[in-house]
Amino acid sequence: ANRTMSDAVAVHGRDPQHLIEKIIRERIYDSLYWKEHCFGLSAATLMDKAVELSAVGGQYGNQQPTEFLCLVLKMLQLQPEKDIVIELIKQEDFKYLRALGVFYLRLVGRSKEIYQYLEPLLNDYRKLRVRQGDGFILSHMDVFVDQLLREERVCDVILPRLVAR
């Protein structure tokens, strides 16, 4: 259950799960949320779990992975079709589902499509809860997207290089 699908396509020249560092992947596999909620997810049931998200973030507390990060890894395993990911980004009803789609596209997408689909979201000013350290902070979707476009590490994950415009 911790393997990428057999028909998966390499992303940036490697197994998609390896876009998340080994130590974080191991913590995700050992987490209770992964074992209870992510083990048997399919692409369809993954979206139901994503709708239930209440925060974005990487690791918190004693290096526990967030539910958001667990679902990102599951998406890397399942590799949903590009059209599905784009629909996640375009939908406006569930902000954490959109954040999941945006983060996934930033990990696996090409620079051109990342700019194409993420830049319009700089006009989305909805509030997001971000789980960090020992609590939560308040941020906004446009700030999250801006971090994905500018920073090397977001949610404790090293992002692939983006080609400059």
mmCIF file of C-alpha atoms in Angstrom:
data_model
loop_
_atom_site.group_PDB
_atom_site.id
_atom_site.type_symbol
_atom_site.label_atom_id
_atom_site.label_comp_id
_atom_site.label_asym_id
_atom_site.label_seq_id
_atom_site.Cartn_x
_atom_site.Cartn_y
_atom_site.Cartn_z
ATOM 1 C CA ALA A 1 0.000 0.000 0.000
ATOM 2 C CA ASN A 2 3.005 2.285 0.307
ATOM 3 C CA ARG A 3 4.007 1.773 -3.309
ATOM 4 C CA THR A 4 3.268 3.907 -6.318
ATOM 5 C CA MET A 5 0.800 2.413 -8.785
ATOM 6 C CA SER A 6 2.459 0.004 -11.210
ATOM 7 C CA ASP A 7 1.427 2.004 -14.278
ATOM 8 C CA ALA A 8 2.660 5.300 -12.808
ATOM 9 C CA VAL A 9 4.587 7.724 -14.946
ATOM 10 C CA ALA A 10 7.926 9.056 -13.695
ATOM 11 C CA VAL A 11 7.744 12.683 -12.587
ATOM 12 C CA HIS A 12 10.837 14.816 -13.081
ATOM 13 C CA GLY A 13 12.710 11.597 -13.895
ATOM 14 C CA ARG A 14 11.847 9.606 -10.770
ATOM 15 C CA ASP A 15 9.166 7.813 -8.761
ATOM 16 C CA PRO A 16 6.560 10.483 -7.890
ATOM 17 C CA GLN A 17 6.609 9.581 -4.181
ATOM 18 C CA HIS A 18 10.276 10.491 -4.055
ATOM 19 C CA LEU A 19 9.334 14.139 -4.525
ATOM 20 C CA ILE A 20 8.754 13.997 -0.763
ATOM 21 C CA GLU A 21 11.944 13.337 1.177
ATOM 22 C CA LYS A 22 12.488 9.847 2.565
ATOM 23 C CA ILE A 23 12.338 10.806 6.254
ATOM 24 C CA ILE A 24 9.024 12.636 5.804
ATOM 25 C CA ARG A 25 7.643 9.748 3.707
ATOM 26 C CA GLU A 26 8.536 7.306 6.487
ATOM 27 C CA ARG A 27 6.807 9.511 9.070
ATOM 28 C CA ILE A 28 3.718 9.630 6.870
ATOM 29 C CA TYR A 29 3.665 5.822 6.504
ATOM 30 C CA ASP A 30 3.951 5.507 10.287
ATOM 31 C CA SER A 31 1.238 8.075 11.054
ATOM 32 C CA LEU A 32 -2.118 7.013 12.381
ATOM 33 C CA TYR A 33 -4.002 9.105 9.791
ATOM 34 C CA TRP A 34 -2.204 7.320 6.939
ATOM 35 C CA LYS A 35 -2.921 3.886 8.370
ATOM 36 C CA GLU A 36 -6.569 4.579 9.204
ATOM 37 C CA HIS A 37 -7.712 6.879 6.413
ATOM 38 C CA CYS A 38 -5.316 6.756 3.447
ATOM 39 C CA PHE A 39 -4.550 3.050 3.170
ATOM 40 C CA GLY A 40 -7.298 2.035 0.757
ATOM 41 C CA LEU A 41 -8.116 5.342 -0.908
ATOM 42 C CA SER A 42 -8.825 5.553 -4.625
ATOM 43 C CA ALA A 43 -8.802 8.731 -6.695
ATOM 44 C CA ALA A 44 -12.539 9.195 -6.048
ATOM 45 C CA THR A 45 -12.483 8.577 -2.296
ATOM 46 C CA LEU A 46 -9.366 10.741 -1.945
ATOM 47 C CA MET A 47 -11.437 13.779 -2.925
ATOM 48 C CA ASP A 48 -13.955 12.999 -0.175
ATOM 49 C CA LYS A 49 -11.111 12.987 2.365
ATOM 50 C CA ALA A 50 -9.698 16.209 0.917
ATOM 51 C CA VAL A 51 -13.049 17.963 1.382
ATOM 52 C CA GLU A 52 -12.784 17.150 5.115
ATOM 53 C CA LEU A 53 -9.413 18.930 5.475
ATOM 54 C CA SER A 54 -9.354 21.832 7.908
ATOM 55 C CA ALA A 55 -5.774 23.061 7.457
ATOM 56 C CA VAL A 56 -2.710 22.930 5.230
ATOM 57 C CA GLY A 57 0.818 22.348 6.492
ATOM 58 C CA GLY A 58 3.784 20.027 6.644
ATOM 59 C CA GLN A 59 4.792 18.626 10.010
ATOM 60 C CA TYR A 60 3.728 19.716 13.474
ATOM 61 C CA GLY A 61 4.363 18.900 17.105
ATOM 62 C CA ASN A 62 6.795 16.034 17.430
ATOM 63 C CA GLN A 63 7.425 15.824 13.658
ATOM 64 C CA GLN A 64 3.951 14.433 12.932
ATOM 65 C CA PRO A 65 2.825 14.863 9.298
ATOM 66 C CA THR A 66 -0.406 16.797 8.749
ATOM 67 C CA GLU A 67 -3.427 15.229 7.088
ATOM 68 C CA PHE A 68 -2.760 17.581 4.155
ATOM 69 C CA LEU A 69 0.728 16.133 3.645
ATOM 70 C CA CYS A 70 -0.615 12.563 3.885
ATOM 71 C CA LEU A 71 -3.131 13.290 1.127
ATOM 72 C CA VAL A 72 -0.425 14.900 -1.029
ATOM 73 C CA LEU A 73 1.600 11.685 -0.796
ATOM 74 C CA LYS A 74 -1.484 9.615 -1.626
ATOM 75 C CA MET A 75 -2.072 11.787 -4.703
ATOM 76 C CA LEU A 76 1.540 11.174 -5.741
ATOM 77 C CA GLN A 77 0.862 7.431 -5.424
ATOM 78 C CA LEU A 78 -2.387 7.498 -7.372
ATOM 79 C CA GLN A 79 -1.393 10.082 -9.996
ATOM 80 C CA PRO A 80 -4.834 11.452 -10.874
ATOM 81 C CA GLU A 81 -5.249 12.634 -14.452
ATOM 82 C CA LYS A 82 -4.220 16.207 -15.217
ATOM 83 C CA ASP A 83 -7.853 17.141 -16.027
ATOM 84 C CA ILE A 84 -8.949 16.085 -12.536
ATOM 85 C CA VAL A 85 -6.201 18.144 -10.897
ATOM 86 C CA ILE A 86 -7.141 21.190 -12.976
ATOM 87 C CA GLU A 87 -10.790 20.785 -11.949
ATOM 88 C CA LEU A 88 -9.687 20.687 -8.296
ATOM 89 C CA ILE A 89 -7.875 23.955 -8.810
ATOM 90 C CA LYS A 90 -10.756 25.611 -10.666
ATOM 91 C CA GLN A 91 -13.495 24.631 -8.217
ATOM 92 C CA GLU A 92 -14.265 27.337 -5.675
ATOM 93 C CA ASP A 93 -16.398 25.573 -3.075
ATOM 94 C CA PHE A 94 -13.717 23.798 -1.020
ATOM 95 C CA LYS A 95 -10.602 25.871 -0.382
ATOM 96 C CA TYR A 96 -8.516 23.049 1.119
ATOM 97 C CA LEU A 97 -9.357 20.796 -1.821
ATOM 98 C CA ARG A 98 -8.133 23.611 -4.080
ATOM 99 C CA ALA A 99 -4.981 23.988 -1.965
ATOM 100 C CA LEU A 100 -4.315 20.250 -2.318
ATOM 101 C CA GLY A 101 -4.691 20.448 -6.095
ATOM 102 C CA VAL A 102 -2.444 23.511 -6.288
ATOM 103 C CA PHE A 103 0.269 21.883 -4.174
ATOM 104 C CA TYR A 104 0.118 18.665 -6.212
ATOM 105 C CA LEU A 105 0.333 20.552 -9.510
ATOM 106 C CA ARG A 106 3.306 22.511 -8.175
ATOM 107 C CA LEU A 107 5.077 19.225 -7.390
ATOM 108 C CA VAL A 108 4.414 17.383 -10.652
ATOM 109 C CA GLY A 109 3.610 20.069 -13.226
ATOM 110 C CA ARG A 110 5.755 21.762 -15.835
ATOM 111 C CA SER A 111 6.695 25.395 -15.273
ATOM 112 C CA LYS A 112 4.398 26.744 -17.990
ATOM 113 C CA GLU A 113 1.282 25.024 -16.665
ATOM 114 C CA ILE A 114 2.178 25.900 -13.070
ATOM 115 C CA TYR A 115 2.240 29.599 -13.955
ATOM 116 C CA GLN A 116 -0.887 29.209 -16.098
ATOM 117 C CA TYR A 117 -3.034 27.681 -13.352
ATOM 118 C CA LEU A 118 -1.516 29.137 -10.186
ATOM 119 C CA GLU A 119 -1.156 32.820 -11.061
ATOM 120 C CA PRO A 120 -4.935 33.428 -11.355
ATOM 121 C CA LEU A 121 -5.256 32.151 -7.765
ATOM 122 C CA LEU A 122 -3.248 35.130 -6.538
ATOM 123 C CA ASN A 123 -6.698 36.822 -6.598
ATOM 124 C CA ASP A 124 -8.180 34.271 -4.156
ATOM 125 C CA TYR A 125 -8.080 35.952 -0.737
ATOM 126 C CA ARG A 126 -9.858 33.293 1.318
ATOM 127 C CA LYS A 127 -8.408 32.486 4.717
ATOM 128 C CA LEU A 128 -6.476 29.256 5.256
ATOM 129 C CA ARG A 129 -5.461 27.644 8.520
ATOM 130 C CA VAL A 130 -1.842 26.526 8.470
ATOM 131 C CA ARG A 131 -0.724 23.915 10.973
ATOM 132 C CA GLN A 132 2.790 24.597 12.235
ATOM 133 C CA GLY A 133 4.859 23.600 15.217
ATOM 134 C CA ASP A 134 2.500 23.483 18.173
ATOM 135 C CA GLY A 135 -0.529 25.249 16.754
ATOM 136 C CA PHE A 136 -2.203 27.004 13.867
ATOM 137 C CA ILE A 137 -1.634 30.315 12.130
ATOM 138 C CA LEU A 138 -3.947 32.156 9.781
ATOM 139 C CA SER A 139 -2.899 32.733 6.195
ATOM 140 C CA HIS A 140 -4.627 33.261 2.855
ATOM 141 C CA MET A 141 -4.860 31.314 -0.395
ATOM 142 C CA ASP A 142 -3.011 34.027 -2.335
ATOM 143 C CA VAL A 143 -0.127 33.891 0.171
ATOM 144 C CA PHE A 144 0.002 30.081 -0.098
ATOM 145 C CA VAL A 145 0.090 30.250 -3.913
ATOM 146 C CA ASP A 146 2.746 32.992 -3.787
ATOM 147 C CA GLN A 147 4.896 30.763 -1.560
ATOM 148 C CA LEU A 148 4.519 27.905 -4.038
ATOM 149 C CA LEU A 149 5.677 30.166 -6.869
ATOM 150 C CA ARG A 150 8.598 31.795 -5.037
ATOM 151 C CA GLU A 151 9.961 29.582 -2.262
ATOM 152 C CA GLU A 152 12.100 26.448 -2.403
ATOM 153 C CA ARG A 153 10.355 24.698 0.499
ATOM 154 C CA VAL A 154 6.645 24.805 1.345
ATOM 155 C CA CYS A 155 4.899 22.570 3.911
ATOM 156 C CA ASP A 156 8.307 20.992 4.696
ATOM 157 C CA VAL A 157 8.593 19.699 1.120
ATOM 158 C CA ILE A 158 11.386 20.772 -1.201
ATOM 159 C CA LEU A 159 9.728 21.898 -4.415
ATOM 160 C CA PRO A 160 11.137 21.127 -7.882
ATOM 161 C CA ARG A 161 12.800 24.073 -9.603
ATOM 162 C CA LEU A 162 10.624 26.378 -11.626
ATOM 163 C CA VAL A 163 11.937 27.831 -14.868
ATOM 164 C CA ALA A 164 11.955 31.616 -14.550
ATOM 165 C CA ARG A 165 9.501 33.499 -16.715
#
